[in-house]
Amino acid sequence: MTDASDDRVSRSRHERELQARAEAEALLEEKSRELYLANQKLAQHTATLEQVVLERTAEMRLALERAEAASTARSRFLATMSHEIRTPLGGLLGMIDLLSMDEQDPQKLELLNYAKSAGVGLSRIVNDVLDFSKMEAGVFLFEEENVDLRALIESIRIFVASQEHGADRKVITRIADNVPKLFLGDATRIRQIISNLVNNALRYSNDGPVIVRASARDHAGSLLLRVEVEDFGVGIAESEIGNLFKDFTQIANPLTAAAQGTGLGLAICKRIMNGVGGTISVDSTLGEGSTFWFELPVEVVTHPDAQGLDGSTTARALPPGGITGRRVLIAEDNLINQKLLLTYADRMGLKADLAENGRIALEKFAPGKYDVLLMDVAMPEMDGLEATRRIRDKWAAGQIPPILALTAHVMDAIEDEARQVGIHQIVSKPIPFEELKQAIETALSPETGQVPPHREAPSAKTAEHPAAATAQRIPDRPTLATLMSEEAHGKLFGIFGAEGLADLASKFVSDSNERIELLLAADAAGDTYEVSQQAHSLKGASITLGFDEMADWARQIEHQETQRHNASVAETARRFQARLRELQAVLPPA
Amino acid sequence: MKGVIFVELIKMAEATFGEKTVDSVLETADLANGGAYTRVGNYPCAELVKIVMAFSAHSGISADALQTKFGHWMMQVFVTHYPEFFVDKPDAFALLESVDQEIHVEVRKLYPDAELPRFDTRRPASNHLEMLYSSPRPLDPFCHGMIEACLEHFGAPGQITRTAHPRLENTTTFDITLTR
């Protein structure tokens, strides 16, 4: 079996191999085809998947856009409502303040006091409800800034003492040494909570002191701040404590009648605490008193930056020599607020200059010319934030005095931007006299405020701005008095003074001229509704200023009674216009 | 059943009985495809049994003994062609335990339609492995041979007893006890 034929493969073996090979090739072909089909299917799946992903992405984007739009709309609505409610409220409270300052008659003073406390109560409720709504809408934001707790509590103490219910009460503060001088937190909200607790303590107790304590201890690598507010008042039954921090609840007790409110205060405090990662609670014994406390983790600030001049610094170190004689530029477009602020400034002994909008404020501003700027946020042509930004762009920081923003908006909505453009402090409307004074004093105090270049050689530019001198000019315009009713003139002169009154009248003229134009255009177009609207406005303004005859003409137009007086709407309007010209003639040139 | 088993069985027969014998035995075995097999094909198990029976008849060696011998052969094939099965297996038991848990998992990835037997294992003692072989195919002696070869491969002498499961159908228990 060793010859060559042994190496040859037998026929049957050869055929088996061929068959196996054919089979293997057939299998290979089949598998290739399967693979090809599988690949095709896979590609199809991929395409479908991509399509699905695209569709889902589009859906999600749309949903997101809708949610964002809804959120923006909510936010804007709240800001608008806040503005719309606070502005008239501020005017109301301001006017009451002004009336109280001049009123000698004790009976009237009492009435004014009632009006004032009702207004303050309303203002508190409005603020609570707005805060609460903001939380509901999820647009309540928390800030991180340097907080000086000692100064903050002290300012609350001073403020409470100035309030009616706190005037004869003792608020004692005990702040432990281990409470850091500065820490990071939301000063506004911390202030809101402490102030709320102190006010509650005063409202729910008749006598005894209110003790505010603060301490700190180490906690999970940072510091846990604890603030307690203790009173010796009515106390709270244990069964009631659970309801205390719920929305819209108030505990009925003999003092509740006096302690009006929305029942939102503590609910808001609790939400704020939740928002900043703290806890708030109360220890209380019925009939003996309560200790409300909150704890929140804080980060200690060891190197406060030089710019740490935000809302947290509330110490009231008075500027040397007070604020009398300091110069203030007031940028404000609303006529009522202009009068209010100018009169306030006058009472504070400030020398005030007015800019009707941000652009004018920007034009009027020059280094060394003013010690403080009051900047309304919402103004036509150029808003307060933009004006501030441009002032900051144009001049060096050392040349710019403190800038206070005045706003009736929800503060959170503009706080960030205000800070960015370099607003020194935001004062929320309605602005009571004391609060504004305090804010200006704080801004001008050398400890907390930027020290303005105090009466250094005024730049040449000052001379180019005659407006700066108008504050000293006291025009004598008896003719204006003759045009006004005696009664109105007497009243308004008392409040605004001659110059203020002339200014008011001048505003009236320009505003009315615009309205007359609109009225005439509407009349020509046959839009009786618009005619009546404009006439209504003209009537109101005329009555306020004691232009009785003009008020009557406006009334005739409003009620479509001009025919009875043998005149058309247009004729009556022209008569009104002519009177405005007369009035303009007796006013000092703008 | 995968074609590789058939190809290897015939290779073993050729090595044992010579090509001419294999040619003539296959011709008489009445096989569906005349004994032509490819590694990548699939063939019924009954064919395998037929081949074994044919060689048994030709040689006088019992079918069981041939299956056991083929078990040894296949273990050697695996050692040669699939060394990765053995790489991190410290001993015979580890490899036997991995059949169901690892090797068959891999096989299923390549051949989703493969009909694989089950090997459930249990270790009552460190030197005792109980292996339950469940398969509709009557290949117990083949498994026996593989287990023997596995012990030999790892140089671990032991005793293997094979008993039909008292209750479960198509299930055989292998009790493997190491003697050293």
PDB file of C-alpha atoms in Angstrom, chain A residues 209-381:
ATOM      1  CA  PRO A 209     -40.178  92.817  74.408  1.00  0.00           C
ATOM      2  CA  VAL A 210     -39.565  91.076  71.137  1.00  0.00           C
ATOM      3  CA  ILE A 211     -36.181  89.414  71.151  1.00  0.00           C
ATOM      4  CA  VAL A 212     -34.297  88.749  67.925  1.00  0.00           C
ATOM      5  CA  ARG A 213     -31.436  86.301  68.358  1.00  0.00           C
ATOM      6  CA  ALA A 214     -28.921  85.091  65.841  1.00  0.00           C
ATOM      7  CA  SER A 215     -26.274  82.429  66.203  1.00  0.00           C
ATOM      8  CA  ALA A 216     -24.266  80.120  64.002  1.00  0.00           C
ATOM      9  CA  ARG A 217     -22.776  76.667  64.226  1.00  0.00           C
ATOM     10  CA  ASP A 218     -20.713  74.410  62.018  1.00  0.00           C
ATOM     11  CA  HIS A 219     -22.744  72.266  59.728  1.00  0.00           C
ATOM     12  CA  ALA A 220     -21.616  69.907  57.013  1.00  0.00           C
ATOM     13  CA  GLY A 221     -18.535  71.885  56.139  1.00  0.00           C
ATOM     14  CA  SER A 222     -20.275  75.240  56.089  1.00  0.00           C
ATOM     15  CA  LEU A 223     -22.091  77.355  58.639  1.00  0.00           C
ATOM     16  CA  LEU A 224     -25.667  76.968  59.807  1.00  0.00           C
ATOM     17  CA  LEU A 225     -27.201  80.296  60.682  1.00  0.00           C
ATOM     18  CA  ARG A 226     -30.041  80.324  63.184  1.00  0.00           C
ATOM     19  CA  VAL A 227     -32.272  83.309  63.755  1.00  0.00           C
ATOM     20  CA  GLU A 228     -34.948  83.340  66.448  1.00  0.00           C
ATOM     21  CA  VAL A 229     -37.699  85.848  67.080  1.00  0.00           C
ATOM     22  CA  GLU A 230     -39.273  85.489  70.513  1.00  0.00           C
ATOM     23  CA  ASP A 231     -42.354  87.186  71.841  1.00  0.00           C
ATOM     24  CA  PHE A 232     -44.314  86.970  75.090  1.00  0.00           C
ATOM     25  CA  GLY A 233     -47.727  87.167  73.540  1.00  0.00           C
ATOM     26  CA  VAL A 234     -50.723  84.942  72.978  1.00  0.00           C
ATOM     27  CA  GLY A 235     -48.766  81.880  71.890  1.00  0.00           C
ATOM     28  CA  ILE A 236     -50.054  79.089  69.697  1.00  0.00           C
ATOM     29  CA  ALA A 237     -51.796  75.864  70.695  1.00  0.00           C
ATOM     30  CA  GLU A 238     -49.853  72.792  69.673  1.00  0.00           C
ATOM     31  CA  SER A 239     -52.719  71.563  67.531  1.00  0.00           C
ATOM     32  CA  GLU A 240     -52.586  74.765  65.488  1.00  0.00           C
ATOM     33  CA  ILE A 241     -48.884  74.746  64.771  1.00  0.00           C
ATOM     34  CA  GLY A 242     -49.282  72.346  61.863  1.00  0.00           C
ATOM     35  CA  ASN A 243     -51.552  74.809  60.048  1.00  0.00           C
ATOM     36  CA  LEU A 244     -49.387  77.792  60.717  1.00  0.00           C
ATOM     37  CA  PHE A 245     -47.220  77.636  57.644  1.00  0.00           C
ATOM     38  CA  LYS A 246     -49.988  76.649  55.254  1.00  0.00           C
ATOM     39  CA  ASP A 247     -51.321  79.008  52.609  1.00  0.00           C
ATOM     40  CA  PHE A 248     -54.077  81.421  53.566  1.00  0.00           C
ATOM     41  CA  THR A 249     -54.353  80.317  57.191  1.00  0.00           C
ATOM     42  CA  GLN A 250     -54.530  82.540  60.203  1.00  0.00           C
ATOM     43  CA  ILE A 251     -54.986  81.447  63.748  1.00  0.00           C
ATOM     44  CA  ALA A 252     -58.044  82.943  65.352  1.00  0.00           C
ATOM     45  CA  ASN A 253     -57.302  84.627  68.643  1.00  0.00           C
ATOM     46  CA  PRO A 254     -58.242  87.797  70.499  1.00  0.00           C
ATOM     47  CA  LEU A 255     -55.570  89.735  68.648  1.00  0.00           C
ATOM     48  CA  THR A 256     -56.346  88.508  65.155  1.00  0.00           C
ATOM     49  CA  ALA A 257     -58.869  91.221  64.616  1.00  0.00           C
ATOM     50  CA  ALA A 258     -56.107  93.747  65.003  1.00  0.00           C
ATOM     51  CA  ALA A 259     -53.663  91.634  63.105  1.00  0.00           C
ATOM     52  CA  GLN A 260     -55.146  91.785  59.672  1.00  0.00           C
ATOM     53  CA  GLY A 261     -53.379  90.259  56.741  1.00  0.00           C
ATOM     54  CA  THR A 262     -53.685  87.701  54.019  1.00  0.00           C
ATOM     55  CA  GLY A 263     -52.507  84.777  56.082  1.00  0.00           C
ATOM     56  CA  LEU A 264     -49.775  84.376  53.502  1.00  0.00           C
ATOM     57  CA  GLY A 265     -46.852  85.791  55.476  1.00  0.00           C
ATOM     58  CA  LEU A 266     -45.629  82.585  57.084  1.00  0.00           C
ATOM     59  CA  ALA A 267     -46.492  80.520  54.019  1.00  0.00           C
ATOM     60  CA  ILE A 268     -44.254  82.829  52.008  1.00  0.00           C
ATOM     61  CA  CYS A 269     -41.520  82.591  54.663  1.00  0.00           C
ATOM     62  CA  LYS A 270     -41.698  78.829  54.475  1.00  0.00           C
ATOM     63  CA  ARG A 271     -41.484  78.811  50.702  1.00  0.00           C
ATOM     64  CA  ILE A 272     -38.556  81.189  50.767  1.00  0.00           C
ATOM     65  CA  MET A 273     -36.806  78.948  53.284  1.00  0.00           C
ATOM     66  CA  ASN A 274     -37.507  75.895  51.143  1.00  0.00           C
ATOM     67  CA  GLY A 275     -36.132  77.787  48.194  1.00  0.00           C
ATOM     68  CA  VAL A 276     -32.833  78.603  49.873  1.00  0.00           C
ATOM     69  CA  GLY A 277     -32.482  75.194  51.522  1.00  0.00           C
ATOM     70  CA  GLY A 278     -33.331  76.235  55.050  1.00  0.00           C
ATOM     71  CA  THR A 279     -35.973  75.313  57.600  1.00  0.00           C
ATOM     72  CA  ILE A 280     -38.432  77.444  59.501  1.00  0.00           C
ATOM     73  CA  SER A 281     -40.523  76.479  62.502  1.00  0.00           C
ATOM     74  CA  VAL A 282     -41.881  77.630  65.826  1.00  0.00           C
ATOM     75  CA  ASP A 283     -41.744  76.644  69.487  1.00  0.00           C
ATOM     76  CA  SER A 284     -44.704  77.977  71.364  1.00  0.00           C
ATOM     77  CA  THR A 285     -46.749  77.681  74.521  1.00  0.00           C
ATOM     78  CA  LEU A 286     -50.318  78.944  74.480  1.00  0.00           C
ATOM     79  CA  GLY A 287     -50.640  82.057  76.574  1.00  0.00           C
ATOM     80  CA  GLU A 288     -46.906  82.402  77.183  1.00  0.00           C
ATOM     81  CA  GLY A 289     -45.432  83.318  73.858  1.00  0.00           C
ATOM     82  CA  SER A 290     -43.759  81.963  70.763  1.00  0.00           C
ATOM     83  CA  THR A 291     -40.282  81.602  69.387  1.00  0.00           C
ATOM     84  CA  PHE A 292     -40.223  81.478  65.602  1.00  0.00           C
ATOM     85  CA  TRP A 293     -36.901  80.373  64.205  1.00  0.00           C
ATOM     86  CA  PHE A 294     -35.247  79.558  60.961  1.00  0.00           C
ATOM     87  CA  GLU A 295     -31.984  77.888  60.087  1.00  0.00           C
ATOM     88  CA  LEU A 296     -30.168  78.098  56.819  1.00  0.00           C
ATOM     89  CA  PRO A 297     -26.739  77.042  55.641  1.00  0.00           C
ATOM     90  CA  VAL A 298     -24.614  80.015  54.634  1.00  0.00           C
ATOM     91  CA  GLU A 299     -21.228  80.510  53.084  1.00  0.00           C
ATOM     92  CA  VAL A 300     -18.981  82.896  54.947  1.00  0.00           C
ATOM     93  CA  VAL A 301     -17.480  85.729  52.943  1.00  0.00           C
ATOM     94  CA  THR A 302     -13.944  86.356  54.077  1.00  0.00           C
ATOM     95  CA  HIS A 303     -12.860  88.812  51.426  1.00  0.00           C
ATOM     96  CA  PRO A 304     -15.736  91.053  50.586  1.00  0.00           C
ATOM     97  CA  ASP A 305     -15.065  92.617  47.245  1.00  0.00           C
ATOM     98  CA  ALA A 306     -14.848  96.326  46.981  1.00  0.00           C
ATOM     99  CA  GLN A 307     -18.151  96.375  45.147  1.00  0.00           C
ATOM    100  CA  GLY A 308     -20.056  94.796  48.027  1.00  0.00           C
ATOM    101  CA  LEU A 309     -22.448  97.677  47.981  1.00  0.00           C
ATOM    102  CA  ASP A 310     -25.600  95.904  47.094  1.00  0.00           C
ATOM    103  CA  GLY A 311     -28.921  95.836  48.853  1.00  0.00           C
ATOM    104  CA  SER A 312     -27.413  94.022  51.779  1.00  0.00           C
ATOM    105  CA  THR A 313     -25.807  97.061  53.204  1.00  0.00           C
ATOM    106  CA  THR A 314     -28.610  98.578  55.094  1.00  0.00           C
ATOM    107  CA  ALA A 315     -26.732 100.237  57.894  1.00  0.00           C
ATOM    108  CA  ARG A 316     -27.914 103.720  58.451  1.00  0.00           C
ATOM    109  CA  ALA A 317     -24.795 105.654  59.024  1.00  0.00           C
ATOM    110  CA  LEU A 318     -25.772 109.163  58.228  1.00  0.00           C
ATOM    111  CA  PRO A 319     -23.563 111.061  55.876  1.00  0.00           C
ATOM    112  CA  PRO A 320     -21.706 113.826  57.678  1.00  0.00           C
ATOM    113  CA  GLY A 321     -23.838 116.892  57.726  1.00  0.00           C
ATOM    114  CA  GLY A 322     -26.910 114.930  56.656  1.00  0.00           C
ATOM    115  CA  ILE A 323     -28.188 115.043  53.157  1.00  0.00           C
ATOM    116  CA  THR A 324     -29.363 118.631  53.155  1.00  0.00           C
ATOM    117  CA  GLY A 325     -28.076 120.555  50.209  1.00  0.00           C
ATOM    118  CA  ARG A 326     -27.074 117.472  48.243  1.00  0.00           C
ATOM    119  CA  ARG A 327     -27.983 117.495  44.575  1.00  0.00           C
ATOM    120  CA  VAL A 328     -30.195 114.849  43.102  1.00  0.00           C
ATOM    121  CA  LEU A 329     -31.178 114.127  39.524  1.00  0.00           C
ATOM    122  CA  ILE A 330     -34.597 112.585  39.291  1.00  0.00           C
ATOM    123  CA  ALA A 331     -35.389 110.703  36.100  1.00  0.00           C
ATOM    124  CA  GLU A 332     -39.089 109.990  36.065  1.00  0.00           C
ATOM    125  CA  ASP A 333     -41.738 110.210  33.359  1.00  0.00           C
ATOM    126  CA  ASN A 334     -44.937 109.819  35.324  1.00  0.00           C
ATOM    127  CA  LEU A 335     -46.336 113.237  36.167  1.00  0.00           C
ATOM    128  CA  ILE A 336     -47.659 112.283  39.579  1.00  0.00           C
ATOM    129  CA  ASN A 337     -44.457 110.555  40.543  1.00  0.00           C
ATOM    130  CA  GLN A 338     -42.444 113.532  39.339  1.00  0.00           C
ATOM    131  CA  LYS A 339     -44.367 115.801  41.660  1.00  0.00           C
ATOM    132  CA  LEU A 340     -44.123 113.317  44.468  1.00  0.00           C
ATOM    133  CA  LEU A 341     -40.371 112.842  44.132  1.00  0.00           C
ATOM    134  CA  LEU A 342     -39.658 116.507  43.629  1.00  0.00           C
ATOM    135  CA  THR A 343     -41.682 117.388  46.707  1.00  0.00           C
ATOM    136  CA  TYR A 344     -40.025 114.622  48.683  1.00  0.00           C
ATOM    137  CA  ALA A 345     -36.642 115.903  47.597  1.00  0.00           C
ATOM    138  CA  ASP A 346     -37.661 119.374  48.632  1.00  0.00           C
ATOM    139  CA  ARG A 347     -38.689 118.143  52.099  1.00  0.00           C
ATOM    140  CA  MET A 348     -35.390 116.340  52.463  1.00  0.00           C
ATOM    141  CA  GLY A 349     -33.613 119.574  51.645  1.00  0.00           C
ATOM    142  CA  LEU A 350     -32.203 118.136  48.470  1.00  0.00           C
ATOM    143  CA  LYS A 351     -31.587 120.214  45.394  1.00  0.00           C
ATOM    144  CA  ALA A 352     -33.472 118.349  42.743  1.00  0.00           C
ATOM    145  CA  ASP A 353     -33.254 118.392  38.992  1.00  0.00           C
ATOM    146  CA  LEU A 354     -35.759 116.554  36.845  1.00  0.00           C
ATOM    147  CA  ALA A 355     -35.279 114.548  33.700  1.00  0.00           C
ATOM    148  CA  GLU A 356     -38.449 113.360  31.961  1.00  0.00           C
ATOM    149  CA  ASN A 357     -36.830 110.234  30.598  1.00  0.00           C
ATOM    150  CA  GLY A 358     -33.572 108.345  30.444  1.00  0.00           C
ATOM    151  CA  ARG A 359     -32.261 110.221  27.422  1.00  0.00           C
ATOM    152  CA  ILE A 360     -32.693 113.568  29.123  1.00  0.00           C
ATOM    153  CA  ALA A 361     -31.115 112.179  32.284  1.00  0.00           C
ATOM    154  CA  LEU A 362     -28.134 111.079  30.217  1.00  0.00           C
ATOM    155  CA  GLU A 363     -27.863 114.544  28.671  1.00  0.00           C
ATOM    156  CA  LYS A 364     -28.150 116.280  31.999  1.00  0.00           C
ATOM    157  CA  PHE A 365     -25.676 114.118  33.820  1.00  0.00           C
ATOM    158  CA  ALA A 366     -22.108 115.246  34.205  1.00  0.00           C
ATOM    159  CA  PRO A 367     -19.509 114.274  36.809  1.00  0.00           C
ATOM    160  CA  GLY A 368     -19.645 116.402  39.929  1.00  0.00           C
ATOM    161  CA  LYS A 369     -23.033 117.762  39.067  1.00  0.00           C
ATOM    162  CA  TYR A 370     -25.141 115.472  41.226  1.00  0.00           C
ATOM    163  CA  ASP A 371     -24.605 113.577  44.463  1.00  0.00           C
ATOM    164  CA  VAL A 372     -27.182 110.923  43.774  1.00  0.00           C
ATOM    165  CA  LEU A 373     -29.352 109.821  40.847  1.00  0.00           C
ATOM    166  CA  LEU A 374     -32.892 108.517  41.192  1.00  0.00           C
ATOM    167  CA  MET A 375     -33.678 106.552  38.085  1.00  0.00           C
ATOM    168  CA  ASP A 376     -37.137 105.281  37.236  1.00  0.00           C
ATOM    169  CA  VAL A 377     -36.858 102.020  35.352  1.00  0.00           C
ATOM    170  CA  ALA A 378     -39.766 102.166  32.913  1.00  0.00           C
ATOM    171  CA  MET A 379     -39.574 105.392  30.895  1.00  0.00           C
ATOM    172  CA  PRO A 380     -40.282 106.273  27.280  1.00  0.00           C
ATOM    173  CA  GLU A 381     -37.463 106.930  24.780  1.00  0.00           C
TER     174      GLU A 381
END
